[in-house]
Structures are given as structure tokens and as C-alpha cells.
Short mmCIF file of C-alpha atoms in Angstrom, two decimals:
data_model
loop_
_atom_site.label_atom_id
_atom_site.label_comp_id
_atom_site.label_asym_id
_atom_site.label_seq_id
_atom_site.Cartn_x
_atom_site.Cartn_y
_atom_site.Cartn_z
CA MET A 94 3.92 3.46 -45.96
CA GLU A 95 7.33 5.20 -46.22
CA SER A 96 10.34 3.22 -46.55
CA THR A 97 12.25 2.37 -43.48
CA PRO A 98 16.15 1.80 -43.29
CA THR A 99 17.02 -1.56 -43.95
CA ALA A 100 19.46 -2.06 -40.83
CA PRO A 101 17.58 -1.22 -37.59
CA ALA A 102 19.75 1.64 -35.79
CA ARG A 103 21.80 0.76 -32.71
CA CYS A 104 20.83 1.27 -29.54
CA GLU A 105 16.96 2.26 -30.33
CA ILE A 106 16.21 2.36 -26.54
CA ALA A 107 18.35 5.42 -25.96
CA ARG A 108 15.20 6.86 -27.98
CA LEU A 109 13.39 6.27 -24.64
CA PRO A 110 13.44 9.63 -22.40
CA ASP A 111 15.09 8.75 -19.10
CA ASP A 112 11.55 9.02 -17.20
CA LEU A 113 10.31 6.28 -19.65
CA LEU A 114 13.34 4.31 -19.13
CA SER A 115 12.77 4.51 -15.27
CA ALA A 116 9.11 3.48 -15.70
CA THR A 117 10.33 0.35 -17.51
CA LEU A 118 12.78 -0.66 -14.93
CA ALA A 119 10.44 0.03 -12.39
CA ARG A 120 7.98 -2.74 -13.87
CA THR A 121 10.69 -5.45 -13.82
CA GLY A 122 11.02 -5.61 -9.97
CA PRO A 123 13.79 -5.02 -7.75
CA ARG A 124 16.19 -7.97 -8.44
CA ASP A 125 16.08 -6.91 -12.24
CA ALA A 126 16.47 -3.30 -11.43
CA CYS A 127 19.52 -3.84 -10.03
CA ARG A 128 21.02 -6.14 -12.38
CA ALA A 129 19.96 -3.60 -15.06
CA ALA A 130 22.37 -1.31 -13.47
CA ALA A 131 25.07 -3.40 -14.60
CA VAL A 132 24.16 -3.00 -18.40
CA SER A 133 25.60 0.18 -19.36
CA PRO A 134 26.25 3.53 -17.46
CA ALA A 135 23.10 5.29 -18.68
CA PHE A 136 21.19 2.06 -17.86
CA ARG A 137 22.65 2.40 -14.14
CA ALA A 138 21.50 5.95 -14.13
CA ALA A 139 17.99 4.97 -14.64
CA ALA A 140 18.01 2.08 -12.67
CA ASP A 141 19.15 3.80 -9.66
CA ALA A 142 16.68 6.73 -10.08
CA ASP A 143 14.34 7.33 -7.47
CA ALA A 144 11.33 7.08 -9.89
CA VAL A 145 12.28 3.50 -10.09
CA TRP A 146 12.34 2.76 -6.36
CA SER A 147 9.61 5.15 -5.52
CA SER A 148 7.41 2.57 -7.22
CA LEU A 149 8.70 -0.53 -5.62
CA LEU A 150 8.43 1.12 -2.09
CA PRO A 151 5.02 1.01 -0.49
CA ARG A 152 2.86 4.06 -0.75
CA HIS A 153 2.26 4.07 2.75
CA LEU A 154 4.08 2.62 5.78
CA PRO A 155 2.17 1.81 8.99
CA PRO A 156 3.02 4.30 11.79
CA LEU A 157 6.49 3.26 13.21
CA ALA A 158 7.57 3.06 16.64
CA ASP A 159 9.60 6.76 18.12
CA GLY A 160 13.06 6.45 17.07
CA GLU A 161 12.68 4.17 14.09
CA HIS A 162 13.02 6.77 11.44
CA PRO A 163 16.88 7.13 10.75
CA ALA A 164 18.28 10.36 12.42
CA ASP A 165 19.26 11.28 8.94
CA PRO A 166 17.24 10.34 6.20
CA LEU A 167 18.47 8.07 3.57
CA PRO A 168 19.71 10.12 0.43
CA THR A 169 17.98 8.04 -2.31
CA LYS A 170 14.72 5.71 -2.48
CA LYS A 171 16.83 2.59 -3.63
CA GLN A 172 18.70 2.86 -0.28
CA LEU A 173 15.52 3.32 1.62
CA PHE A 174 14.25 0.26 -0.25
CA MET A 175 17.24 -1.81 0.80
CA ARG A 176 17.40 -0.78 4.39
CA LEU A 177 13.45 -1.93 4.55
CA SER A 178 13.77 -5.02 2.71
CA ASP A 179 16.60 -6.26 5.13
CA PRO A 180 15.39 -9.19 7.07
CA GLY A 181 18.16 -9.41 9.47
CA SER A 182 16.77 -5.74 10.80
CA PRO A 183 13.01 -5.30 10.31
CA VAL A 184 11.45 -1.87 11.68
CA LEU A 185 9.38 -1.96 14.80
CA LEU A 186 5.86 -0.75 14.76
CA ALA A 187 4.19 1.98 17.20
CA ASP A 188 2.71 -0.62 19.21
CA ARG A 189 6.04 -1.95 20.04
CA LEU A 190 5.18 -5.21 19.17
CA THR A 191 4.87 -5.74 15.99
CA SER A 192 7.97 -5.41 13.26
CA MET A 193 7.87 -4.93 9.67
CA TRP A 194 10.33 -5.33 6.64
CA LEU A 195 9.97 -5.64 2.82
CA ASP A 196 10.26 -9.00 0.89
CA ARG A 197 13.34 -7.73 -1.35
CA ALA A 198 12.21 -9.87 -4.23
CA THR A 199 8.62 -8.64 -4.57
CA GLY A 200 8.24 -5.66 -2.16
CA ALA A 201 5.65 -7.00 -0.35
CA ARG A 202 5.08 -5.72 3.39
CA CYS A 203 6.15 -8.63 5.56
CA TYR A 204 5.05 -8.55 9.39
CA MET A 205 6.39 -10.65 12.36
CA LEU A 206 3.47 -10.38 15.22
CA SER A 207 5.36 -11.06 18.49
CA ALA A 208 4.18 -13.41 21.35
CA ARG A 209 2.96 -10.60 23.01
CA LYS A 210 0.71 -9.38 20.43
CA LEU A 211 -0.73 -12.37 20.27
CA GLY A 212 -3.52 -13.96 22.38
CA ILE A 213 -2.16 -16.70 24.21
CA ALA A 214 -4.86 -18.26 26.19
CA TRP A 215 -3.75 -18.66 29.94
CA GLY A 216 -0.62 -16.46 28.70
CA ASP A 217 -0.51 -14.09 31.56
CA THR A 218 -0.82 -17.01 34.44
CA PRO A 219 2.90 -17.70 35.14
CA GLN A 220 2.01 -21.40 36.30
CA TYR A 221 1.14 -21.99 32.85
CA TRP A 222 3.66 -19.41 30.68
CA ARG A 223 6.52 -17.85 31.42
CA TRP A 224 8.08 -14.59 29.19
CA ILE A 225 11.60 -14.84 28.65
CA PRO A 226 13.36 -11.70 27.22
CA ILE A 227 15.05 -12.42 24.21
CA ASN A 228 16.53 -10.21 21.02
CA LEU A 229 15.60 -10.75 18.04
CA TYR A 230 13.64 -9.21 15.02
CA ARG A 231 13.15 -6.30 17.07
CA ILE A 232 11.11 -8.40 19.59
CA SER A 233 11.84 -8.47 23.05
CA GLU A 234 10.30 -11.05 24.67
CA ALA A 235 9.09 -14.67 23.83
CA ALA A 236 6.54 -16.81 25.54
CA GLU A 237 7.70 -20.32 27.22
CA LEU A 238 5.23 -23.01 27.71
CA ARG A 239 5.52 -24.28 31.06
CA HIS A 240 2.75 -26.73 31.06
CA VAL A 241 -0.97 -26.40 29.83
CA TRP A 242 -3.55 -28.60 28.69
CA TRP A 243 -5.25 -25.68 26.94
CA LEU A 244 -3.29 -24.61 24.05
CA GLU A 245 -4.96 -21.68 22.09
CA ILE A 246 -2.77 -19.18 20.46
CA ARG A 247 -4.91 -16.50 17.83
CA GLY A 248 -3.35 -13.49 15.90
CA GLU A 249 -4.92 -11.07 13.65
CA ILE A 250 -3.70 -8.27 11.39
CA ASP A 251 -5.82 -5.80 9.64
CA SER A 252 -5.60 -6.46 5.69
CA LYS A 253 -5.03 -2.69 4.98
CA MET A 254 -1.61 -3.15 6.51
CA LEU A 255 -0.68 -6.34 3.58
CA SER A 256 0.35 -5.66 -0.03
CA ARG A 257 -2.56 -5.79 -2.08
CA HIS A 258 -2.86 -8.85 -4.70
CA THR A 259 -0.67 -11.11 -2.97
CA THR A 260 -0.55 -14.62 -1.89
CA TYR A 261 0.92 -14.74 1.54
CA SER A 262 1.74 -17.67 4.11
CA ALA A 263 1.63 -17.04 7.67
CA TYR A 264 3.92 -19.23 9.98
CA ILE A 265 4.06 -19.92 13.62
CA VAL A 266 7.77 -19.21 14.55
CA PHE A 267 8.56 -21.42 17.83
CA SER A 268 11.42 -23.68 19.60
CA LEU A 269 11.73 -26.71 21.34
CA ALA A 270 13.09 -27.20 24.73
CA GLN A 271 15.00 -30.68 25.46
CA ARG A 272 12.76 -31.70 27.65
CA ARG A 273 9.04 -31.40 26.21
CA LEU A 274 5.77 -33.21 26.33
CA GLY A 275 2.61 -33.70 24.31
CA LEU A 276 3.92 -32.41 20.75
CA TYR A 277 5.21 -35.25 19.18
CA TYR A 278 2.61 -37.66 18.59
CA THR A 279 0.08 -34.70 18.23
CA CYS A 280 -1.43 -32.40 15.82
CA LYS A 281 -2.71 -29.05 16.34
CA GLU A 282 -5.25 -27.33 14.31
CA ALA A 283 -4.00 -24.34 12.69
CA SER A 284 -6.51 -21.80 10.73
CA VAL A 285 -6.76 -18.78 8.83
CA SER A 286 -9.49 -16.71 8.17
CA LEU A 287 -10.15 -13.79 6.17
CA GLY A 288 -12.78 -11.00 7.07
CA GLY A 289 -14.35 -13.88 9.58
CA SER A 290 -15.83 -15.52 6.60
CA SER A 291 -13.63 -17.63 4.43
CA ARG A 292 -11.45 -20.03 6.54
CA SER A 293 -9.10 -22.82 6.07
CA THR A 294 -7.72 -25.26 8.66
CA ARG A 295 -5.06 -27.43 8.55
CA ARG A 296 -3.00 -29.89 10.73
CA VAL A 297 0.29 -29.20 11.94
CA CYS A 298 2.82 -31.07 14.18
CA LEU A 299 5.14 -28.76 16.17
CA ASP A 300 7.72 -31.40 16.84
CA VAL A 301 10.59 -32.71 14.86
CA GLY A 302 12.01 -36.39 14.12
CA HIS A 303 9.04 -37.44 12.02
CA ASP A 304 11.29 -37.45 8.91
CA ARG A 305 12.36 -40.63 9.86
CA ALA A 306 8.95 -42.07 9.76
CA ASP A 307 9.65 -43.32 6.06
CA THR A 308 11.83 -46.12 7.72
CA TRP A 309 10.11 -46.41 11.14
CA PRO A 310 6.25 -45.74 10.44
CA SER A 311 5.52 -46.19 13.89
CA LEU A 312 7.32 -42.91 14.75
CA ARG A 313 4.32 -41.29 12.93
CA GLY A 314 1.79 -42.56 15.41
CA ASP A 315 -1.64 -41.53 14.40
CA LEU A 316 -1.13 -38.25 12.70
CA PRO A 317 -3.47 -37.60 9.71
CA GLU A 318 -1.88 -38.22 6.33
CA ASP A 319 -1.98 -34.43 5.49
CA THR A 320 -0.22 -33.16 8.65
CA LEU A 321 2.41 -30.55 8.22
CA PHE A 322 5.85 -30.74 9.63
CA PRO A 323 7.91 -27.89 10.93
CA ARG A 324 11.27 -26.96 9.58
CA VAL A 325 14.36 -25.09 11.07
CA ARG A 326 14.68 -21.63 9.35
CA GLY A 327 17.97 -19.71 8.73
CA ASP A 328 18.05 -18.00 12.36
CA GLY A 329 18.08 -21.37 13.97
CA TRP A 330 13.85 -21.40 15.29
CA MET A 331 11.36 -23.51 13.75
CA GLU A 332 8.64 -22.51 11.51
CA VAL A 333 5.35 -24.23 10.30
CA GLU A 334 2.61 -22.62 8.01
CA VAL A 335 -0.68 -21.73 9.74
CA GLY A 336 -1.97 -21.35 6.27
CA GLU A 337 -2.25 -19.44 3.02
CA PHE A 338 -4.46 -16.63 1.96
CA CYS A 339 -4.70 -13.95 -0.76
CA SER A 340 -4.77 -10.38 0.20
CA GLY A 341 -6.95 -8.92 -2.43
CA GLU A 342 -7.52 -5.21 -2.68
CA GLY A 343 -6.96 -4.56 1.22
CA ASP A 344 -10.61 -4.17 2.20
CA ASP A 345 -11.13 -7.59 3.81
CA GLY A 346 -11.13 -6.74 7.43
CA GLU A 347 -9.01 -8.50 9.78
CA VAL A 348 -7.24 -11.55 8.54
CA SER A 349 -7.11 -14.03 11.52
CA PHE A 350 -5.03 -16.90 12.79
CA SER A 351 -5.28 -19.47 15.02
CA LEU A 352 -3.64 -22.52 16.61
CA MET A 353 -5.24 -25.04 18.77
CA GLU A 354 -5.41 -28.30 20.55
CA THR A 355 -6.68 -29.25 24.17
CA SER A 356 -6.54 -32.99 24.17
CA VAL A 357 -3.06 -33.63 26.09
CA ILE A 358 -1.15 -31.68 28.38
CA LYS A 359 1.98 -30.11 26.63
CA SER A 360 5.12 -28.25 27.73
CA GLY A 361 8.62 -27.60 26.33
CA LEU A 362 7.16 -24.80 23.61
CA VAL A 363 8.57 -21.19 23.23
CA VAL A 364 6.65 -19.03 20.58
CA LEU A 365 8.43 -16.08 19.28
CA GLY A 366 5.68 -15.01 16.95
CA ILE A 367 3.63 -15.35 13.86
CA GLU A 368 5.33 -14.23 10.65
CA ILE A 369 3.64 -13.09 7.66
CA ARG A 370 5.34 -12.84 4.56
CA PRO A 371 4.62 -13.64 0.49
CA LYS A 372 4.32 -17.32 -0.31
CA GLU A 373 7.75 -18.68 -1.96
CA GLN A 374 7.49 -17.94 -5.81
CA GLY A 375 7.38 -21.04 -7.70
CA VAL A 376 5.50 -23.28 -4.98
CA MET B 179 -5.08 10.77 -55.89
CA ALA B 180 -7.50 13.14 -54.38
CA PRO B 181 -9.50 11.78 -51.24
CA PRO B 182 -12.78 12.92 -51.88
CA ALA B 183 -14.13 11.51 -48.79
CA THR B 184 -11.80 13.53 -46.58
CA ASP B 185 -13.06 16.45 -48.27
CA ALA B 186 -16.81 15.55 -47.89
CA ALA B 187 -16.36 15.38 -44.27
CA THR B 188 -14.58 18.48 -44.36
CA THR B 189 -17.35 20.04 -45.87
CA LYS B 190 -19.78 18.58 -43.59
CA GLN B 191 -18.24 19.80 -40.53
CA GLU B 192 -17.64 23.47 -41.58
CA GLN B 193 -21.70 23.31 -42.47
CA GLN B 194 -22.63 21.73 -39.27
CA HIS B 195 -20.21 24.30 -37.74
CA ALA B 196 -21.67 27.17 -39.52
CA ALA B 197 -25.16 25.96 -38.86
CA GLY B 198 -25.39 27.58 -35.35
CA GLY B 199 -23.37 28.52 -32.40
CA GLU B 200 -24.78 25.53 -30.12
CA GLY B 201 -23.43 22.06 -30.77
CA VAL B 202 -20.10 23.01 -32.03
CA GLU B 203 -19.07 19.28 -30.36
CA VAL B 204 -20.18 17.88 -33.50
CA GLY B 205 -19.33 14.19 -32.42
CA GLY B 206 -17.12 13.63 -35.68
CA ASP B 207 -14.38 11.90 -35.55
CA LEU B 208 -10.98 13.71 -34.60
CA ARG B 209 -8.10 13.92 -37.62
CA LEU B 210 -4.88 13.23 -36.44
CA VAL B 211 -1.99 13.97 -38.65
CA ALA B 212 1.18 12.06 -39.17
CA GLU B 213 4.49 13.10 -39.62
CA CYS B 214 4.38 12.49 -43.50
CA GLY B 215 0.79 13.99 -43.80
CA THR B 216 -1.28 11.00 -43.48
CA VAL B 217 -4.46 11.51 -41.57
CA VAL B 218 -5.81 8.80 -38.97
CA ARG B 219 -9.31 9.09 -37.75
CA LEU B 220 -9.97 8.86 -34.11
CA SER B 221 -13.18 8.87 -32.52
CA ARG B 222 -14.15 11.18 -30.07
CA SER B 223 -14.88 8.32 -27.34
CA ALA B 224 -11.73 6.92 -28.09
CA ALA B 225 -9.84 10.11 -27.94
CA ARG B 226 -10.91 10.62 -24.13
CA MET B 227 -8.17 7.99 -23.32
CA SER B 228 -5.51 10.53 -24.47
CA THR B 229 -5.36 13.26 -21.84
CA THR B 230 -3.83 15.83 -24.22
CA LEU B 231 -6.73 15.06 -26.91
CA PHE B 232 -9.43 15.10 -24.22
CA ASP B 233 -8.11 18.70 -23.16
CA MET B 234 -8.26 19.76 -26.67
CA ILE B 235 -11.87 18.59 -26.89
CA GLU B 236 -12.90 20.18 -23.78
CA ALA B 237 -11.43 23.53 -25.03
CA GLY B 238 -12.82 23.17 -28.16
CA CYS B 239 -9.85 23.28 -30.35
CA ALA B 240 -9.79 19.64 -31.58
CA GLU B 241 -11.86 20.59 -35.20
CA GLY B 242 -9.48 20.14 -38.20
CA GLY B 243 -6.33 18.15 -38.36
CA ILE B 244 -4.39 17.61 -35.30
CA PRO B 245 -0.65 17.05 -36.05
CA ILE B 246 1.12 14.49 -33.98
CA LYS B 247 4.69 15.36 -34.02
CA GLY B 248 7.00 12.89 -34.70
CA ALA B 249 4.40 9.93 -35.28
CA ASP B 250 4.48 7.91 -38.42
CA VAL B 251 1.69 6.51 -39.68
CA GLY B 252 1.89 2.88 -38.57
CA THR B 253 2.44 4.21 -35.15
CA LEU B 254 -0.57 6.35 -35.00
CA ARG B 255 -2.63 3.68 -36.41
CA LEU B 256 -1.57 1.20 -33.73
CA VAL B 257 -2.34 3.81 -30.83
CA ALA B 258 -5.78 4.41 -32.45
CA ALA B 259 -6.64 0.89 -32.73
CA TYR B 260 -5.79 0.67 -29.12
CA CYS B 261 -7.89 3.51 -27.96
CA GLU B 262 -10.88 2.00 -29.73
CA LYS B 263 -10.65 -1.02 -28.32
CA HIS B 264 -10.31 0.17 -24.95
CA ALA B 265 -12.82 3.22 -24.88
CA PRO B 266 -15.95 1.24 -24.40
CA HIS B 267 -14.60 0.00 -20.81
CA TYR B 268 -12.61 3.09 -20.06
CA ASP B 269 -12.77 4.06 -16.35
CA PRO B 270 -10.49 7.41 -15.96
CA VAL B 271 -11.08 7.34 -11.78
CA ALA B 272 -9.97 3.77 -11.67
CA SER B 273 -6.89 4.02 -14.35
CA ALA B 274 -5.40 6.81 -12.55
CA ALA B 275 -5.93 5.04 -9.09
CA ARG B 276 -4.23 2.15 -10.36
CA LEU B 277 -1.34 3.77 -11.90
CA ARG B 278 -0.69 5.82 -9.18
CA ASP B 279 -0.31 2.75 -6.88
CA PRO B 280 0.04 -0.46 -8.70
CA PHE B 281 1.07 -3.44 -6.36
CA PRO B 282 2.73 -5.26 -7.24
CA PRO B 283 4.16 -2.84 -10.24
CA PHE B 284 5.83 -6.32 -12.08
CA PRO B 285 4.26 -9.52 -12.31
CA ILE B 286 4.76 -11.91 -9.52
CA GLU B 287 4.07 -15.70 -9.84
CA PHE B 288 1.98 -16.66 -7.14
CA THR B 289 -0.62 -19.18 -7.57
CA PRO B 290 -2.27 -19.86 -4.73
CA ALA B 291 -2.59 -23.44 -3.28
CA SER B 292 -5.76 -24.76 -3.23
CA TYR B 293 -6.45 -24.61 0.18
CA ALA B 294 -5.50 -20.95 0.47
CA VAL B 295 -8.17 -18.55 1.62
CA LYS B 296 -9.30 -16.03 -0.95
CA PRO B 297 -11.40 -12.74 -0.11
CA VAL B 298 -15.12 -13.08 -1.02
CA THR B 299 -14.76 -10.36 -3.23
CA GLN B 300 -12.46 -11.50 -5.69
CA LEU B 301 -13.28 -10.11 -9.23
CA ASP B 302 -12.73 -11.80 -12.67
CA PRO B 303 -9.47 -10.20 -13.62
CA ASP B 304 -9.98 -9.80 -17.05
CA PRO B 305 -13.85 -9.40 -17.67
CA HIS B 306 -13.68 -7.79 -20.89
CA GLY B 307 -10.77 -9.55 -22.32
CA LEU B 308 -8.82 -6.58 -22.93
CA GLU B 309 -5.98 -8.20 -21.21
CA ALA B 310 -5.80 -11.00 -23.99
CA TRP B 311 -6.12 -8.24 -26.33
CA ASP B 312 -3.55 -6.54 -25.20
CA ARG B 313 -1.27 -9.30 -25.24
CA LYS B 314 -1.59 -9.88 -28.72
CA PHE B 315 -1.39 -6.34 -29.76
CA ILE B 316 1.88 -6.41 -28.21
CA SER B 317 2.77 -9.47 -29.80
CA ASP B 318 1.98 -8.69 -33.09
CA LEU B 319 4.31 -5.72 -33.23
CA PRO B 320 6.98 -6.48 -35.58
CA ASP B 321 10.25 -5.30 -33.89
CA ASN B 322 11.50 -3.62 -30.59
CA SER B 323 11.51 -0.38 -32.95
CA ALA B 324 8.08 -0.37 -33.46
CA LEU B 325 7.34 -0.86 -29.56
CA PHE B 326 9.53 1.82 -28.41
CA ASN B 327 7.72 4.18 -31.13
CA LEU B 328 4.50 3.16 -29.80
CA ILE B 329 5.40 4.14 -26.29
CA ILE B 330 7.27 7.35 -27.22
CA VAL B 331 3.80 8.64 -29.22
CA ALA B 332 1.72 7.53 -26.38
CA ASN B 333 3.51 9.40 -23.93
CA LEU B 334 3.61 12.14 -26.08
CA MET B 335 -0.40 11.97 -26.41
CA ALA B 336 -0.67 11.44 -22.54
CA ILE B 337 -2.07 7.88 -23.20
CA GLU B 338 -1.42 6.70 -19.81
CA ASP B 339 -2.88 3.13 -20.13
CA LEU B 340 -0.96 2.86 -23.37
CA VAL B 341 2.47 3.58 -21.82
CA ASP B 342 1.81 1.09 -19.21
CA LEU B 343 1.46 -1.38 -21.74
CA GLY B 344 4.43 -0.48 -23.58
CA CYS B 345 7.04 -0.22 -20.88
CA THR B 346 5.66 -3.34 -19.05
CA ALA B 347 6.04 -5.04 -22.58
CA VAL B 348 9.79 -3.74 -22.57
CA ALA B 349 10.02 -4.83 -19.09
CA ASP B 350 9.00 -8.26 -20.01
CA LYS B 351 12.08 -8.55 -22.34
CA MET B 352 14.18 -7.47 -19.65
CA ARG B 353 12.87 -9.59 -16.93
CA GLY B 354 14.84 -12.36 -15.47
CA LYS B 355 18.06 -11.55 -17.69
CA THR B 356 21.63 -11.50 -17.30
CA PRO B 357 22.91 -8.09 -18.08
CA ASP B 358 24.42 -9.47 -21.08
CA GLU B 359 21.40 -11.02 -22.39
CA ILE B 360 19.77 -7.65 -21.64
CA ARG B 361 22.19 -5.84 -24.16
CA VAL B 362 21.82 -8.63 -26.90
CA ALA B 363 17.82 -8.33 -26.26
CA LEU B 364 17.89 -4.35 -26.89
CA ASP B 365 20.96 -4.09 -28.50
CA ILE B 366 22.74 -2.04 -26.27
CA GLU B 367 26.60 -1.19 -26.15
CA ASN B 368 28.24 -1.93 -22.83
CA ASP B 369 30.41 1.03 -22.40
CA TYR B 370 31.61 0.01 -19.10
CA THR B 371 35.31 -0.64 -17.97
CA PRO B 372 35.91 -3.89 -16.38
CA GLU B 373 36.61 -2.04 -13.58
CA GLN B 374 33.28 -0.13 -13.46
CA GLU B 375 31.12 -3.12 -14.34
CA ALA B 376 32.61 -5.11 -11.15
CA GLU B 377 31.97 -2.33 -9.27
CA VAL B 378 28.37 -2.04 -10.04
CA ARG B 379 28.26 -5.95 -9.65
CA ARG B 380 29.50 -5.71 -6.15
CA GLU B 381 27.12 -2.66 -5.26
CA ASN B 382 24.24 -4.88 -6.12
CA ALA B 383 25.71 -8.35 -5.05
CA TRP B 384 22.35 -9.48 -3.52
CA ALA B 385 20.66 -9.23 -7.44
CA PHE B 386 23.37 -11.62 -8.55
CA GLU B 387 23.08 -14.42 -6.02
CA ASP B 388 21.74 -17.31 -7.91
#
């Protein structure tokens, strides 16, 4: 073996050609690729390069609604990634009923299936459900429950639209009217199924206040032990998890979601949609 | 000390070569020549993993010594070991597809809950134990310098899977670190002025929120 110098040369990473440094930074992830820009000017150039952000962007975006593409295309892929991963302003898909954004930490594709996109039993019967205008996440209508016995909400998404090898959680996003019935003491059956075969079912409650049940056990009523309770989101709406699923290679057909409960009369629920996003890391 | 084995092999190859026009592909090992002149042998099946060598074999000019410019013998032996290990399970089409459209291109810590629905077709992620071998291969490297040498030579020889492995290993050293920690880990000088560094941090503010 030939002799090597006793003191290693400084800044060895400078020996890597720019394209390999960019390939390395692409493999750190969006957050780290942004942090790396603060290491040195050379790193900044490599970290901001299109080569890095092209690999963090999805190769294919689903067809967008007319007018969604910005009039002046964004100059860099990094800017495009930042724009698409801004959760406050998702893009509207061609069906005008689904909005999409990227999870900024992972680059995974996220979706909001608006209430109109979902199959809500009796949703078109005005005495049971009313459609109210809103303006949130590119969604223009939410479904307000006036009263119904038969609560059945279904949604689906083609697994091809999801990022591969990702564990996703699906949430029903809703709010509660001041006056409501049949939501507190009852649980709904929420399920997720993949390709019509594998299926998982959980029990969820759509009402709040059960956090006081530790001191007042009677407030829980007869809700099963494993009932999931909702939490308040940053945007003021509520969400409860409908289920969790792994996306595999994207050739598993439709991912289906459902929420059902038909035992009591209910009212005072406002459904925004079903949100699909990567599972929180480290959970 | 003269290496008689090498001379014998050369003679044998020359004899086989001279034996006839057909069967020019004698199936003998390739002889890669490091910068210092030492020869590192690589079987033909392992050489498939290098697009450069593959093209040379196809073009019939892989006989004799193939100089690998700028490669020291230690790095070349490591590259050969990687190729020999991976060659039996190498699928160029699957490899190219994976590298063209990797998702995610970096590890994400998702552990699905016990109730999570999984696709029926989920396969064993590491059927041949190659990932475990690769992890040991990288951790056995003596220092960052060896890792950079590996990436540079693998890039030169167009061994995409090894370039991917090497770049991922460097990325692993950076992930989750502050810029200062990255500078220490990779021995990088900070040639930003304080104002410039503040500007970059402002520009990428979301990445610094903890």
C-alpha cells in the first residue's frame, strides 16, 4: 500500500464534483437540504441546485384545474417545491373537488377530498344535509348535517396518486355546531381499506369534552375503551383519524375510507372533507 | 518480485485469443489497473454493474489491463468487492427504475401502527441480505476520505448503485445536524460573513424552526 499523508486534507468534500454533492444533498431531505445552504457558499450553490429539488419533487403531478399553473413559471425547482409544500395554499386538481399539496418535511403528496367529492348518504336531500359556502383549502362547499339517522360517508383515492412507500393517515375534517345531537355518547365506525381487500376498522367519536372523563367517568358513557377522540387543528376545524395505511408501490387500486353510524338521530355536524397526509413521524 | 500468475494468465488469454475468431469473449476476469500500477481483478458478471466496463465488454475492448485513472488500489479493491457481492442479484432494469424515480430519496421514520392497513403485495425489503452487507461495508470504511474516494471512483466507472450508496452514506452524516455540526463532521470551513449567513438562515427560516 502506498503511504498516505499523516494529516488528512481539509475540506475533503470539496473533491466531490458539484453533481455528486447535489446528489448527496438530495438524499438528506428537504429540511436538511435547506439547512445545508447555511454551511458555506459552496454548499449553498449545491443545495439550491435544481438537481436537488427535482428529486424531492414528485415526478408526476396529477392534472391540475385550469388556471392553476402560475402565469410565470417559478424560476427554480426549489421555489416550486416551496410553493407546492405551502399547506396554506394547496393546488386544485382538475376535478375541482380535490386539493393537493406536498408535505414539506418529506415531499409526500397530500390531499383534501372535499365533502362534494365524498359519497355522503342522503347528501343531496335538502331536509337532511345542507351545502354551505366556504373558502378554505380551495374548497368552496362544506356539508352541514341538519338531521339524519343514517350517517354514511365514503371516500376513495387511487393509490397511484399517493407517494410510494409512505405510511399515510386519513382524517375526517369537520366542525361542530353549537346545537348538536347524537354525537357525544355514540361512536362511529371508521374504516380504511386497500384495493378492496385489506381493511381496518376503528371506533371514533366526533364530539369533544371527553377529556374531562378522567375526573367524571360517567361522561364517557358506554364508549369503547379504544375509541379515538378528535382534536382541534391549527385552522380551527376538528379532525379525527379514520385509519392508517401503507402505500406500497402504488398499484394497490383504490384506497377507500368510510365513516358510519346509524343507531341514533344526529345533527349539528359540518363536514369539510377527508384529509390524507403522511403519518406524523416518530409516532 | 515478478507475479508469475499474472504472466501465466496473460499467456493463457493470448492463447485462447489466438485459438480462433469465435469465442473472443473468453470469460476471463477483467484486469483493472490502479494509479500505482497494481492490478485488481473483477469477474465479468461483476463488471456488468459498471456501465463503463459493460460498454467496453460489449465493444470487445475489455481485454488487457484497463487503467482506472485516479483510483488508488484500496478503493479499487473495495469497488470490486461491492460489485462481486451485488452481481448475482443485479437487475439493471429495476435498478435504473429505482434510481430514476426514488421515493422517498431519503429515509423517513415511519413505523406503521399495528392497525395500519398494508398492501397484500408487500415483499421482504431485503431478501438477499444486501442492505445489511452494504451497511457494514460503509461502516467499515476507515474515514470520510475513503468514502469520498469510493464515490468518485464509482462515479468514474458509472456504477450507479454504488454512487447511490456512497452519497446516501454522506447524506446520513449530515441529516439532522445543524450547519455547525455539519462543518465539524465533514471538516468544512465556514467562509460566510455573519451577514451572509444570517441572510441564508432567513431565506430558509422554516428549516431552522425547532
